C-alpha cells in the first residue's frame, strides 16, 4: 500500500526558505509514470495546489507561486522535496504531499500524506 | 485560472437526510472534476473522480454528477461519519480547488 510522509521544520522565519521532504513507501517514484504533488492549506482555509513533479523530473508550478517554488526528487531515497523561498506569514499552512493517479499533471490527488504544519514566524 | 465555486459554504443536516453540494466552474471543464472529504486534522480523501466515478472503497451512498460547468455531490442517506468538509477540484487545467462546504449536524 502506497504511503507518503512529509517531514521538515515546523517553524521558519520570515524571508527564509521553507524546505519539506515527502518520503514515499510501498512504491517507487522512479519506476512508475506518476506525478507527485504538493498542496497546502492555511489554518481554517481551503486547499491550494503548489506544484507537481513527474517521475522523469519535469516540474509544474502554480503560477501564483512559481517565482518562489522549486520541487525536486531524489530517486535514490524515494523522496521528492519542496522549497519555498522568501516566506511570509501568509505561507503558514499545513503542507501535504500526494500522488496524482494516471500519467498526467492534470489529475486528482490520491493518496495523501498526513500533512505537516509549517508556521512562519520570527 | 479556472475557478471553482461551491455552494453552500456550510449547512446543517440530520442523519438519514439526502444532501446535495454544488460546484460550479468558471469555464467548461468537461468531466475533469474530483470530490474530496476532509475531517478535522486529517488529509483530504478522494470520493469521486472524473465527475462520477466512485473511488474504490467509498460507500455507494456517495455519488457525483455533472459535466461542463455544473457539478453535484450527493449523499443519499447521511451517516454520522459523513459530517465533514467537502471540496471539489478541477483538473482540466492546473489543479484548483473549490472553497469547501462544511456539513454540520443539525
JSON list of N, CA, C and O in Angstrom, two decimals, chain A residues 1-25:
[
{"chain": "A", "resi": 1, "resn": "UNK", "atom": "N", "xyz": [0.85, -1.19, 0.00]},
{"chain": "A", "resi": 1, "resn": "UNK", "atom": "CA", "xyz": [0.00, 0.00, 0.00]},
{"chain": "A", "resi": 1, "resn": "UNK", "atom": "C", "xyz": [0.88, 1.24, 0.00]},
{"chain": "A", "resi": 1, "resn": "UNK", "atom": "O", "xyz": [1.78, 1.39, 0.81]},
{"chain": "A", "resi": 2, "resn": "UNK", "atom": "N", "xyz": [0.62, 2.13, -0.94]},
{"chain": "A", "resi": 2, "resn": "UNK", "atom": "CA", "xyz": [1.42, 3.33, -1.06]},
{"chain": "A", "resi": 2, "resn": "UNK", "atom": "C", "xyz": [1.17, 4.27, 0.11]},
{"chain": "A", "resi": 2, "resn": "UNK", "atom": "O", "xyz": [0.01, 4.55, 0.44]},
{"chain": "A", "resi": 3, "resn": "UNK", "atom": "N", "xyz": [2.24, 4.77, 0.69]},
{"chain": "A", "resi": 3, "resn": "UNK", "atom": "CA", "xyz": [2.13, 5.73, 1.79]},
{"chain": "A", "resi": 3, "resn": "UNK", "atom": "C", "xyz": [3.10, 6.87, 1.57]},
{"chain": "A", "resi": 3, "resn": "UNK", "atom": "O", "xyz": [4.21, 6.67, 1.04]},
{"chain": "A", "resi": 4, "resn": "UNK", "atom": "N", "xyz": [2.69, 8.07, 1.95]},
{"chain": "A", "resi": 4, "resn": "UNK", "atom": "CA", "xyz": [3.52, 9.27, 1.82]},
{"chain": "A", "resi": 4, "resn": "UNK", "atom": "C", "xyz": [3.63, 9.93, 3.19]},
{"chain": "A", "resi": 4, "resn": "UNK", "atom": "O", "xyz": [2.65, 9.96, 3.96]},
{"chain": "A", "resi": 5, "resn": "UNK", "atom": "N", "xyz": [4.80, 10.48, 3.48]},
{"chain": "A", "resi": 5, "resn": "UNK", "atom": "CA", "xyz": [5.04, 11.11, 4.77]},
{"chain": "A", "resi": 5, "resn": "UNK", "atom": "C", "xyz": [5.86, 12.36, 4.58]},
{"chain": "A", "resi": 5, "resn": "UNK", "atom": "O", "xyz": [6.99, 12.32, 4.08]},
{"chain": "A", "resi": 6, "resn": "UNK", "atom": "N", "xyz": [5.31, 13.50, 5.04]},
{"chain": "A", "resi": 6, "resn": "UNK", "atom": "CA", "xyz": [6.02, 14.76, 4.96]},
{"chain": "A", "resi": 6, "resn": "UNK", "atom": "C", "xyz": [6.94, 14.93, 6.17]},
{"chain": "A", "resi": 6, "resn": "UNK", "atom": "O", "xyz": [6.62, 14.47, 7.27]},
{"chain": "A", "resi": 7, "resn": "UNK", "atom": "N", "xyz": [8.05, 15.63, 5.95]},
{"chain": "A", "resi": 7, "resn": "UNK", "atom": "CA", "xyz": [8.94, 15.93, 7.07]},
{"chain": "A", "resi": 7, "resn": "UNK", "atom": "C", "xyz": [9.66, 17.25, 6.80]},
{"chain": "A", "resi": 7, "resn": "UNK", "atom": "O", "xyz": [9.85, 17.63, 5.64]},
{"chain": "A", "resi": 8, "resn": "UNK", "atom": "N", "xyz": [10.05, 17.91, 7.89]},
{"chain": "A", "resi": 8, "resn": "UNK", "atom": "CA", "xyz": [10.76, 19.18, 7.76]},
{"chain": "A", "resi": 8, "resn": "UNK", "atom": "C", "xyz": [10.49, 20.06, 8.96]},
{"chain": "A", "resi": 8, "resn": "UNK", "atom": "O", "xyz": [9.68, 19.71, 9.83]},
{"chain": "A", "resi": 9, "resn": "UNK", "atom": "N", "xyz": [11.15, 21.21, 9.00]},
{"chain": "A", "resi": 9, "resn": "UNK", "atom": "CA", "xyz": [10.98, 22.12, 10.15]},
{"chain": "A", "resi": 9, "resn": "UNK", "atom": "C", "xyz": [9.55, 22.62, 10.27]},
{"chain": "A", "resi": 9, "resn": "UNK", "atom": "O", "xyz": [8.90, 22.91, 9.26]},
{"chain": "A", "resi": 10, "resn": "UNK", "atom": "N", "xyz": [9.08, 22.72, 11.49]},
{"chain": "A", "resi": 10, "resn": "UNK", "atom": "CA", "xyz": [7.73, 23.23, 11.74]},
{"chain": "A", "resi": 10, "resn": "UNK", "atom": "C", "xyz": [7.68, 24.73, 11.90]},
{"chain": "A", "resi": 10, "resn": "UNK", "atom": "O", "xyz": [6.59, 25.31, 11.92]},
{"chain": "A", "resi": 11, "resn": "UNK", "atom": "N", "xyz": [8.85, 25.36, 11.99]},
{"chain": "A", "resi": 11, "resn": "UNK", "atom": "CA", "xyz": [8.92, 26.81, 12.18]},
{"chain": "A", "resi": 11, "resn": "UNK", "atom": "C", "xyz": [9.99, 27.38, 11.26]},
{"chain": "A", "resi": 11, "resn": "UNK", "atom": "O", "xyz": [11.12, 26.89, 11.23]},
{"chain": "A", "resi": 12, "resn": "UNK", "atom": "N", "xyz": [9.60, 28.39, 10.49]},
{"chain": "A", "resi": 12, "resn": "UNK", "atom": "CA", "xyz": [10.52, 29.04, 9.57]},
{"chain": "A", "resi": 12, "resn": "UNK", "atom": "C", "xyz": [10.40, 30.55, 9.78]},
{"chain": "A", "resi": 12, "resn": "UNK", "atom": "O", "xyz": [9.29, 31.07, 9.97]},
{"chain": "A", "resi": 13, "resn": "UNK", "atom": "N", "xyz": [11.53, 31.23, 9.71]},
{"chain": "A", "resi": 13, "resn": "UNK", "atom": "CA", "xyz": [11.50, 32.69, 9.91]},
{"chain": "A", "resi": 13, "resn": "UNK", "atom": "C", "xyz": [11.10, 33.40, 8.62]},
{"chain": "A", "resi": 13, "resn": "UNK", "atom": "O", "xyz": [11.38, 32.93, 7.51]},
{"chain": "A", "resi": 14, "resn": "UNK", "atom": "N", "xyz": [10.46, 34.54, 8.76]},
{"chain": "A", "resi": 14, "resn": "UNK", "atom": "CA", "xyz": [10.10, 35.32, 7.57]},
{"chain": "A", "resi": 14, "resn": "UNK", "atom": "C", "xyz": [11.34, 35.63, 6.73]},
{"chain": "A", "resi": 14, "resn": "UNK", "atom": "O", "xyz": [12.43, 35.84, 7.27]},
{"chain": "A", "resi": 15, "resn": "UNK", "atom": "N", "xyz": [11.16, 35.61, 5.42]},
{"chain": "A", "resi": 15, "resn": "UNK", "atom": "CA", "xyz": [12.16, 35.86, 4.38]},
{"chain": "A", "resi": 15, "resn": "UNK", "atom": "C", "xyz": [13.07, 34.65, 4.13]},
{"chain": "A", "resi": 15, "resn": "UNK", "atom": "O", "xyz": [13.83, 34.66, 3.16]},
{"chain": "A", "resi": 16, "resn": "UNK", "atom": "N", "xyz": [12.97, 33.63, 4.97]},
{"chain": "A", "resi": 16, "resn": "UNK", "atom": "CA", "xyz": [13.81, 32.45, 4.76]},
{"chain": "A", "resi": 16, "resn": "UNK", "atom": "C", "xyz": [13.11, 31.45, 3.81]},
{"chain": "A", "resi": 16, "resn": "UNK", "atom": "O", "xyz": [12.05, 31.73, 3.27]},
{"chain": "A", "resi": 17, "resn": "UNK", "atom": "N", "xyz": [13.77, 30.32, 3.60]},
{"chain": "A", "resi": 17, "resn": "UNK", "atom": "CA", "xyz": [13.25, 29.31, 2.69]},
{"chain": "A", "resi": 17, "resn": "UNK", "atom": "C", "xyz": [12.68, 28.12, 3.45]},
{"chain": "A", "resi": 17, "resn": "UNK", "atom": "O", "xyz": [13.34, 27.56, 4.33]},
{"chain": "A", "resi": 18, "resn": "UNK", "atom": "N", "xyz": [11.46, 27.78, 3.12]},
{"chain": "A", "resi": 18, "resn": "UNK", "atom": "CA", "xyz": [10.78, 26.62, 3.68]},
{"chain": "A", "resi": 18, "resn": "UNK", "atom": "C", "xyz": [11.22, 25.40, 2.88]},
{"chain": "A", "resi": 18, "resn": "UNK", "atom": "O", "xyz": [11.20, 25.41, 1.64]},
{"chain": "A", "resi": 19, "resn": "UNK", "atom": "N", "xyz": [11.63, 24.34, 3.59]},
{"chain": "A", "resi": 19, "resn": "UNK", "atom": "CA", "xyz": [12.07, 23.12, 2.92]},
{"chain": "A", "resi": 19, "resn": "UNK", "atom": "C", "xyz": [11.37, 21.91, 3.53]},
{"chain": "A", "resi": 19, "resn": "UNK", "atom": "O", "xyz": [11.45, 21.70, 4.74]},
{"chain": "A", "resi": 20, "resn": "UNK", "atom": "N", "xyz": [10.69, 21.15, 2.70]},
{"chain": "A", "resi": 20, "resn": "UNK", "atom": "CA", "xyz": [10.00, 19.94, 3.14]},
{"chain": "A", "resi": 20, "resn": "UNK", "atom": "C", "xyz": [10.35, 18.77, 2.23]},
{"chain": "A", "resi": 20, "resn": "UNK", "atom": "O", "xyz": [10.64, 18.96, 1.04]},
{"chain": "A", "resi": 21, "resn": "UNK", "atom": "N", "xyz": [10.28, 17.58, 2.79]},
{"chain": "A", "resi": 21, "resn": "UNK", "atom": "CA", "xyz": [10.53, 16.36, 2.04]},
{"chain": "A", "resi": 21, "resn": "UNK", "atom": "C", "xyz": [9.35, 15.42, 2.19]},
{"chain": "A", "resi": 21, "resn": "UNK", "atom": "O", "xyz": [8.76, 15.33, 3.27]},
{"chain": "A", "resi": 22, "resn": "UNK", "atom": "N", "xyz": [9.03, 14.73, 1.13]},
{"chain": "A", "resi": 22, "resn": "UNK", "atom": "CA", "xyz": [7.99, 13.70, 1.15]},
{"chain": "A", "resi": 22, "resn": "UNK", "atom": "C", "xyz": [8.66, 12.36, 0.87]},
{"chain": "A", "resi": 22, "resn": "UNK", "atom": "O", "xyz": [9.27, 12.18, -0.20]},
{"chain": "A", "resi": 23, "resn": "UNK", "atom": "N", "xyz": [8.55, 11.45, 1.81]},
{"chain": "A", "resi": 23, "resn": "UNK", "atom": "CA", "xyz": [9.11, 10.12, 1.64]},
{"chain": "A", "resi": 23, "resn": "UNK", "atom": "C", "xyz": [8.00, 9.16, 1.25]},
{"chain": "A", "resi": 23, "resn": "UNK", "atom": "O", "xyz": [6.96, 9.08, 1.93]},
{"chain": "A", "resi": 24, "resn": "UNK", "atom": "N", "xyz": [8.21, 8.45, 0.17]},
{"chain": "A", "resi": 24, "resn": "UNK", "atom": "CA", "xyz": [7.22, 7.53, -0.38]},
{"chain": "A", "resi": 24, "resn": "UNK", "atom": "C", "xyz": [7.60, 6.10, -0.04]},
{"chain": "A", "resi": 24, "resn": "UNK", "atom": "O", "xyz": [8.76, 5.70, -0.23]},
{"chain": "A", "resi": 25, "resn": "UNK", "atom": "N", "xyz": [6.68, 5.33, 0.49]},
{"chain": "A", "resi": 25, "resn": "UNK", "atom": "CA", "xyz": [6.91, 3.92, 0.76]},
{"chain": "A", "resi": 25, "resn": "UNK", "atom": "C", "xyz": [5.80, 3.09, 0.12]},
{"chain": "A", "resi": 25, "resn": "UNK", "atom": "O", "xyz": [4.70, 3.58, -0.10]}
]
